[in-house]
């Protein structure tokens, strides 16, 4: 971090500011005084220093961060890709593009087990399904809750597919531990720091969805919350952001894929179903995600989208999903990956 | 709700769709067939029916909501203003503009009690202060937690000012019940539905901040979550939204004030400190908020903004706050209100 | 401007960079080398230096602008408020809040003259009306063009109200010179630099509307385009920006008023009609604009909004306008202004 | 278009509204009255009818457009892809992905001719270069103007590459006709309707860049402006939109590619250089664009990006461009296209 002082600050004030910085934050300081400007470089771990706090110091005009405010999620300190190994060749963050498929909501035991068998046959490597559903309306279907988790576990037993499901309350951690392989943090909870703290205390992988109005840096800071609790297994998910454009449900920020891969070593997956909000958009957005370097895809598949209790418009049926997988293969190959 | 059917749907299918709607949602249906179009009007409570679900029905081209998807928060069903009475003349939602002041973070017992005395003397009607602080960085100051709440309670005992503080975990409800007068739901938790559900089970007023990328309708739906749990005492707070403009911390959506007052009977307050992000902007934005019809203001006041552990840039000191209150009086009077 | 060099740049390279800066941009340079960082302060007029250009220099890590990239529009170099005097007590930028009213489109001679008489009687100081209408659809009403200007001139002759109308093509400058008192640059043309250049060659005041996705700094840079051509008479207009919120036509950025007044000496007006997009919102937004410090208002008034050829939903009729003016008076007075 | 009337409108008023619609807009009307609602279907060409105008009619509650407001750009009325043939196998809108490369600004004859030779050798099919540069700052480099066009023409003569350059003033049409093969309308001029009208009067292809805050529908309406003047040769360009995210210059709206291809028959190209704003992002965004179905790419190539007079940060040098082309080939092939 570099502080630019106001013009004309006398040397004794520069020294006093340096002393205050050292005492408050434990950093070393290196002042440089030119003809018109004095600046102070801070050496050491500045990730806990807030710009807005040091800019309030007397005589400080401006503070500029030259290193990112996150460490554990930062590729600079962990150059190799993080890989999360689920066994049976399912490794997220490696050469294989991992496709995780399943319905928005688990609706019954038969439904989820049927979908699981279908998507596994088509090449999906993981199963997703919602049991606790955060819904904008209190009057909408809120999910099967505990039963939904049990049905997911059945589907996992029958197919071997690792299971992802969304957790919504810190008190659910123990329950989810028994049933799922990956905790999903939904977009609306990306900055629910209590929830992040609690999933950060274990080791189960956490699929962290980007909030629809959160910046890439904020996503990485939320990953840092989880990792600073001791859990290094974070999966970043781009799922579209909120913009003025209304012809798609959200605006898929495709650039987030290469930017996240550059800034962080964590695996990056894309959810084309929520981003586009329409079944027909899943194919072009999935291809684009692979082309941009995504490590995986989250795709909504429902046995009968017309009767889905939620998000039917953006869901594929199992045979559409199988057709999609065939179309994604040559794209993955062209990028030097498999799927 | 009105469904527009695809062209050329035969009468027997129209009847079948009507039967399905009645069975699934318990609504009465009124089909109208013209020369080119058939539409079905749904009569009854349609708030639990999702557009995206009925648009997936075979032969349905489009569904249009003609009434809002919220009921309890809706002025149509509750024409009079909701007033929340804290005693001692502090009534939110009535003619007096209620100013709630205090620091971003409670930092010590002496600090909060001193600020409380100062802001009360200047005309504040309520005290605000954060004890559990949701922070973007896991390395930033996270608040004094339980101690912060105790210090707030002391300040309340000494000054009589009702106290507002932010709750961040459903498990804190009992703790907060003992110490605060109003539960604050922060912007990042506006769609943390588990938290909404838990504060909706009691009767303590809830100050619900608009998420920085949430629409006005979503804010009202989150109020509906709380109210549908049984708690009618919701206070809506506009605190700025995220846009492309970077010269202010957020963009204060001043239009949200009259729009919320028209759509809902709930009291509406404005937080000019977070919206603008700069101390000098608090005065013009406070005046604008009163002029637009706000029932109250949330203003950050710190004993020594230069040394604040958070948000110092946007905080006033107690004497600046007193000066502000003097300037707001004539504006409130010109609008036929007091402050 | 300050350049921060990459670490470990040898002194001879620092000198070479300084020489290159001096030669290319005619600025003096003041390098400062500390223990870990070297920076170069640039002294002189840096407004023509682009950040992105100097950041491409070898060995430069980052460039930071410490002064704004605009000069003529900058309050730092012109502390006093710019006032534009139209005669008859109509001075924009002074204590009186100037209300400019009139229809979206001039529809006939009788219409505009009738509206002009009505709004003058109610206290409007200026008349607005569109003759050349930029429309999203090529099939929508495009305005009366030359005839519209003539009718505006008639209205001006009959009432004495100075007239504002939108210019859309550089070739129209001469024509407009004969008919209008203020050239309006519409939001969609805020960065039509050819148009800015041409209105900047004369002295007629220019009402420059902020583009709906342009930042405050970009608005001031467009003002600078006009002023650098020799025309100092620029009026800045906030008319709402494009965000994700759909309950209003645009989102009025009320903070832009105090921010523009602080950064620039130019008068600032607000268009509550376009910002809100609904007639009932004009009153609260007008009050908020005055409270925030606006120097004037642009209000759409149509003789019969139900039959307007454009923007009827956001137009007041003359008697609604008269009622509005009565309600704005006490607000202006409370702020120490008249209207 | 369907109008939903207010409840309880008597039959004679329904008839009167139908008569008014027929007279004003020349459309046939089909009213349908159910138990609770009456609606009127409008049959015929409704593209000139504005929602906001008919919603102002007495007794009309709401108007809903069921067909798009554009015709000439609409795939519904022109199912086959529009192909623009420049000769020598350069056909935009066909199986070959057309890459158009060149510098942001033409800086000299030698520069542009050298770049043209380089990019042609690497497989570019077209040449781009700016001669009239719209710049945010009046103090920045504004382009070589007429000389720039002449140098572009030389490069075209030497390489045979068709040339694209940006036009900024309706008065330049004749000049550009002599020198360029494609008129580019820049993002800031997408709704400069005077300019659209003038380029719509000829037959030269027009590359229409999406404004950074314009919706997909607005882009198609601007294409409609050009086409309604008689010029069917419009090329649509996605170049990133303005959002809250700051880690990229703009946010590439990758979904716009399939959405535009579905709604319109016009060719769609992507500008990854402006979207990302960084040279290293060009590769992943180009791959994603091809994967999403783009018909072409616009890529900034400069002989020496470090010395570019504008946009150096996002420019590739010719050898980087050649390497990029090699990497794009297998992606195009995997999609069944060539490049």
PDB file of C-alpha atoms in Angstrom, chain C residues 31-162:
ATOM      1  CA  UNK C  31      11.107  11.968  -9.272  1.00  0.00           C
ATOM      2  CA  UNK C  32      11.264  10.687  -5.678  1.00  0.00           C
ATOM      3  CA  UNK C  33      13.037   7.476  -4.844  1.00  0.00           C
ATOM      4  CA  UNK C  34      12.402   5.732  -1.548  1.00  0.00           C
ATOM      5  CA  UNK C  35      13.651   2.444  -0.192  1.00  0.00           C
ATOM      6  CA  UNK C  36      11.272   0.402  -2.321  1.00  0.00           C
ATOM      7  CA  UNK C  37       9.430   2.649  -4.692  1.00  0.00           C
ATOM      8  CA  UNK C  38      10.167   5.390  -7.147  1.00  0.00           C
ATOM      9  CA  UNK C  39       7.518   7.800  -8.198  1.00  0.00           C
ATOM     10  CA  UNK C  40       7.491  10.702 -10.611  1.00  0.00           C
ATOM     11  CA  UNK C  41       5.285  13.710 -10.009  1.00  0.00           C
ATOM     12  CA  UNK C  42       4.238  15.580 -13.147  1.00  0.00           C
ATOM     13  CA  UNK C  43       3.944  19.338 -12.818  1.00  0.00           C
ATOM     14  CA  UNK C  44       2.060  21.477 -15.325  1.00  0.00           C
ATOM     15  CA  UNK C  45      -1.037  20.935 -17.391  1.00  0.00           C
ATOM     16  CA  UNK C  46      -1.685  17.203 -17.359  1.00  0.00           C
ATOM     17  CA  UNK C  47      -5.235  17.336 -18.635  1.00  0.00           C
ATOM     18  CA  UNK C  48      -4.159  16.151 -22.090  1.00  0.00           C
ATOM     19  CA  UNK C  49      -2.236  13.162 -20.729  1.00  0.00           C
ATOM     20  CA  UNK C  50      -4.149   9.924 -20.733  1.00  0.00           C
ATOM     21  CA  UNK C  51      -3.675   7.439 -17.918  1.00  0.00           C
ATOM     22  CA  UNK C  52      -3.838   4.533 -20.346  1.00  0.00           C
ATOM     23  CA  UNK C  53      -1.103   6.009 -22.520  1.00  0.00           C
ATOM     24  CA  UNK C  54       1.461   6.634 -19.782  1.00  0.00           C
ATOM     25  CA  UNK C  55       0.708   3.299 -18.127  1.00  0.00           C
ATOM     26  CA  UNK C  56       1.992   1.674 -21.329  1.00  0.00           C
ATOM     27  CA  UNK C  57       5.445   3.264 -20.852  1.00  0.00           C
ATOM     28  CA  UNK C  58       8.131   0.732 -20.030  1.00  0.00           C
ATOM     29  CA  UNK C  59       8.815   0.466 -16.288  1.00  0.00           C
ATOM     30  CA  UNK C  60       5.678   2.392 -15.301  1.00  0.00           C
ATOM     31  CA  UNK C  61       3.478   0.362 -12.952  1.00  0.00           C
ATOM     32  CA  UNK C  62       0.658   2.802 -12.477  1.00  0.00           C
ATOM     33  CA  UNK C  63      -0.450   6.364 -13.093  1.00  0.00           C
ATOM     34  CA  UNK C  64      -2.727   8.286 -10.748  1.00  0.00           C
ATOM     35  CA  UNK C  65      -4.469  11.479 -11.592  1.00  0.00           C
ATOM     36  CA  UNK C  66      -4.445  13.890  -8.667  1.00  0.00           C
ATOM     37  CA  UNK C  67      -6.183  16.726 -10.482  1.00  0.00           C
ATOM     38  CA  UNK C  68      -9.286  16.431 -12.610  1.00  0.00           C
ATOM     39  CA  UNK C  69      -8.918  16.060 -16.391  1.00  0.00           C
ATOM     40  CA  UNK C  70     -11.087  19.151 -16.985  1.00  0.00           C
ATOM     41  CA  UNK C  71     -10.060  22.738 -16.458  1.00  0.00           C
ATOM     42  CA  UNK C  72     -12.615  25.166 -17.793  1.00  0.00           C
ATOM     43  CA  UNK C  73     -15.508  23.419 -16.058  1.00  0.00           C
ATOM     44  CA  UNK C  74     -13.537  23.031 -12.838  1.00  0.00           C
ATOM     45  CA  UNK C  75     -14.482  25.035  -9.772  1.00  0.00           C
ATOM     46  CA  UNK C  76     -10.880  24.851  -8.622  1.00  0.00           C
ATOM     47  CA  UNK C  77      -9.945  27.335 -11.341  1.00  0.00           C
ATOM     48  CA  UNK C  78     -13.177  29.345 -11.275  1.00  0.00           C
ATOM     49  CA  UNK C  79     -14.419  29.470  -7.680  1.00  0.00           C
ATOM     50  CA  UNK C  80     -17.412  31.728  -8.261  1.00  0.00           C
ATOM     51  CA  UNK C  81     -20.705  30.367  -9.589  1.00  0.00           C
ATOM     52  CA  UNK C  82     -21.286  30.888 -13.291  1.00  0.00           C
ATOM     53  CA  UNK C  83     -24.495  32.827 -13.793  1.00  0.00           C
ATOM     54  CA  UNK C  84     -26.304  32.967 -17.087  1.00  0.00           C
ATOM     55  CA  UNK C  85     -28.444  36.065 -17.406  1.00  0.00           C
ATOM     56  CA  UNK C  86     -31.415  35.928 -19.784  1.00  0.00           C
ATOM     57  CA  UNK C  87     -32.712  39.341 -18.818  1.00  0.00           C
ATOM     58  CA  UNK C  88     -35.968  40.162 -16.988  1.00  0.00           C
ATOM     59  CA  UNK C  89     -34.629  38.668 -13.776  1.00  0.00           C
ATOM     60  CA  UNK C  90     -34.079  35.272 -15.262  1.00  0.00           C
ATOM     61  CA  UNK C  91     -30.596  34.408 -14.049  1.00  0.00           C
ATOM     62  CA  UNK C  92     -29.596  30.761 -13.953  1.00  0.00           C
ATOM     63  CA  UNK C  93     -27.046  29.939 -11.261  1.00  0.00           C
ATOM     64  CA  UNK C  94     -28.170  32.648  -8.845  1.00  0.00           C
ATOM     65  CA  UNK C  95     -30.526  32.618  -5.856  1.00  0.00           C
ATOM     66  CA  UNK C  96     -33.676  32.061  -7.905  1.00  0.00           C
ATOM     67  CA  UNK C  97     -34.573  28.488  -8.792  1.00  0.00           C
ATOM     68  CA  UNK C  98     -35.361  28.747 -12.513  1.00  0.00           C
ATOM     69  CA  UNK C  99     -38.220  26.562 -13.719  1.00  0.00           C
ATOM     70  CA  UNK C 100     -38.267  25.733 -17.405  1.00  0.00           C
ATOM     71  CA  UNK C 101     -41.551  24.147 -18.493  1.00  0.00           C
ATOM     72  CA  UNK C 102     -43.186  22.961 -21.674  1.00  0.00           C
ATOM     73  CA  UNK C 103     -44.139  19.955 -23.737  1.00  0.00           C
ATOM     74  CA  UNK C 104     -41.947  17.085 -24.888  1.00  0.00           C
ATOM     75  CA  UNK C 105     -42.916  17.895 -28.470  1.00  0.00           C
ATOM     76  CA  UNK C 106     -44.204  21.085 -30.033  1.00  0.00           C
ATOM     77  CA  UNK C 107     -47.376  19.927 -31.766  1.00  0.00           C
ATOM     78  CA  UNK C 108     -48.840  23.159 -33.174  1.00  0.00           C
ATOM     79  CA  UNK C 109     -48.531  26.925 -32.932  1.00  0.00           C
ATOM     80  CA  UNK C 110     -51.619  27.182 -30.782  1.00  0.00           C
ATOM     81  CA  UNK C 111     -50.522  24.407 -28.503  1.00  0.00           C
ATOM     82  CA  UNK C 112     -47.111  25.821 -27.667  1.00  0.00           C
ATOM     83  CA  UNK C 113     -48.328  29.405 -27.347  1.00  0.00           C
ATOM     84  CA  UNK C 114     -51.110  28.267 -25.039  1.00  0.00           C
ATOM     85  CA  UNK C 115     -48.787  26.248 -22.864  1.00  0.00           C
ATOM     86  CA  UNK C 116     -46.297  29.108 -22.783  1.00  0.00           C
ATOM     87  CA  UNK C 117     -48.908  31.531 -21.504  1.00  0.00           C
ATOM     88  CA  UNK C 118     -50.062  29.013 -18.916  1.00  0.00           C
ATOM     89  CA  UNK C 119     -46.665  28.174 -17.502  1.00  0.00           C
ATOM     90  CA  UNK C 120     -45.584  31.809 -17.439  1.00  0.00           C
ATOM     91  CA  UNK C 121     -48.649  32.686 -15.425  1.00  0.00           C
ATOM     92  CA  UNK C 122     -47.778  29.918 -12.984  1.00  0.00           C
ATOM     93  CA  UNK C 123     -44.234  31.202 -12.513  1.00  0.00           C
ATOM     94  CA  UNK C 124     -42.111  29.413 -15.074  1.00  0.00           C
ATOM     95  CA  UNK C 125     -39.074  31.427 -16.149  1.00  0.00           C
ATOM     96  CA  UNK C 126     -38.306  29.600 -19.359  1.00  0.00           C
ATOM     97  CA  UNK C 127     -40.074  27.565 -22.027  1.00  0.00           C
ATOM     98  CA  UNK C 128     -38.987  24.180 -23.345  1.00  0.00           C
ATOM     99  CA  UNK C 129     -40.292  22.246 -26.338  1.00  0.00           C
ATOM    100  CA  UNK C 130     -38.917  19.698 -28.786  1.00  0.00           C
ATOM    101  CA  UNK C 131     -38.947  20.308 -32.536  1.00  0.00           C
ATOM    102  CA  UNK C 132     -36.392  17.697 -33.654  1.00  0.00           C
ATOM    103  CA  UNK C 133     -37.156  14.575 -31.636  1.00  0.00           C
ATOM    104  CA  UNK C 134     -34.611  11.786 -31.352  1.00  0.00           C
ATOM    105  CA  UNK C 135     -36.780   8.650 -31.072  1.00  0.00           C
ATOM    106  CA  UNK C 136     -35.784   5.058 -30.422  1.00  0.00           C
ATOM    107  CA  UNK C 137     -38.165   3.933 -33.161  1.00  0.00           C
ATOM    108  CA  UNK C 138     -37.935   5.235 -36.730  1.00  0.00           C
ATOM    109  CA  UNK C 139     -41.718   4.838 -36.877  1.00  0.00           C
ATOM    110  CA  UNK C 140     -42.484   7.170 -33.958  1.00  0.00           C
ATOM    111  CA  UNK C 141     -43.314  10.873 -34.276  1.00  0.00           C
ATOM    112  CA  UNK C 142     -40.077  12.702 -35.131  1.00  0.00           C
ATOM    113  CA  UNK C 143     -41.174  16.255 -34.364  1.00  0.00           C
ATOM    114  CA  UNK C 144     -42.380  19.227 -36.415  1.00  0.00           C
ATOM    115  CA  UNK C 145     -38.778  20.206 -37.188  1.00  0.00           C
ATOM    116  CA  UNK C 146     -38.423  23.736 -38.673  1.00  0.00           C
ATOM    117  CA  UNK C 147     -42.084  24.506 -38.048  1.00  0.00           C
ATOM    118  CA  UNK C 148     -41.682  23.518 -34.429  1.00  0.00           C
ATOM    119  CA  UNK C 149     -38.883  26.058 -34.051  1.00  0.00           C
ATOM    120  CA  UNK C 150     -41.023  28.787 -35.608  1.00  0.00           C
ATOM    121  CA  UNK C 151     -43.883  28.072 -33.243  1.00  0.00           C
ATOM    122  CA  UNK C 152     -41.461  28.206 -30.314  1.00  0.00           C
ATOM    123  CA  UNK C 153     -40.269  31.594 -31.504  1.00  0.00           C
ATOM    124  CA  UNK C 154     -43.882  32.793 -31.642  1.00  0.00           C
ATOM    125  CA  UNK C 155     -44.397  31.594 -28.089  1.00  0.00           C
ATOM    126  CA  UNK C 156     -41.264  33.431 -27.062  1.00  0.00           C
ATOM    127  CA  UNK C 157     -42.483  36.637 -28.714  1.00  0.00           C
ATOM    128  CA  UNK C 158     -45.857  36.391 -27.017  1.00  0.00           C
ATOM    129  CA  UNK C 159     -44.600  35.598 -23.524  1.00  0.00           C
ATOM    130  CA  UNK C 160     -41.034  36.810 -23.344  1.00  0.00           C
ATOM    131  CA  UNK C 161     -39.959  33.422 -22.020  1.00  0.00           C
ATOM    132  CA  UNK C 162     -36.523  32.361 -23.251  1.00  0.00           C
TER     133      UNK C 162
END
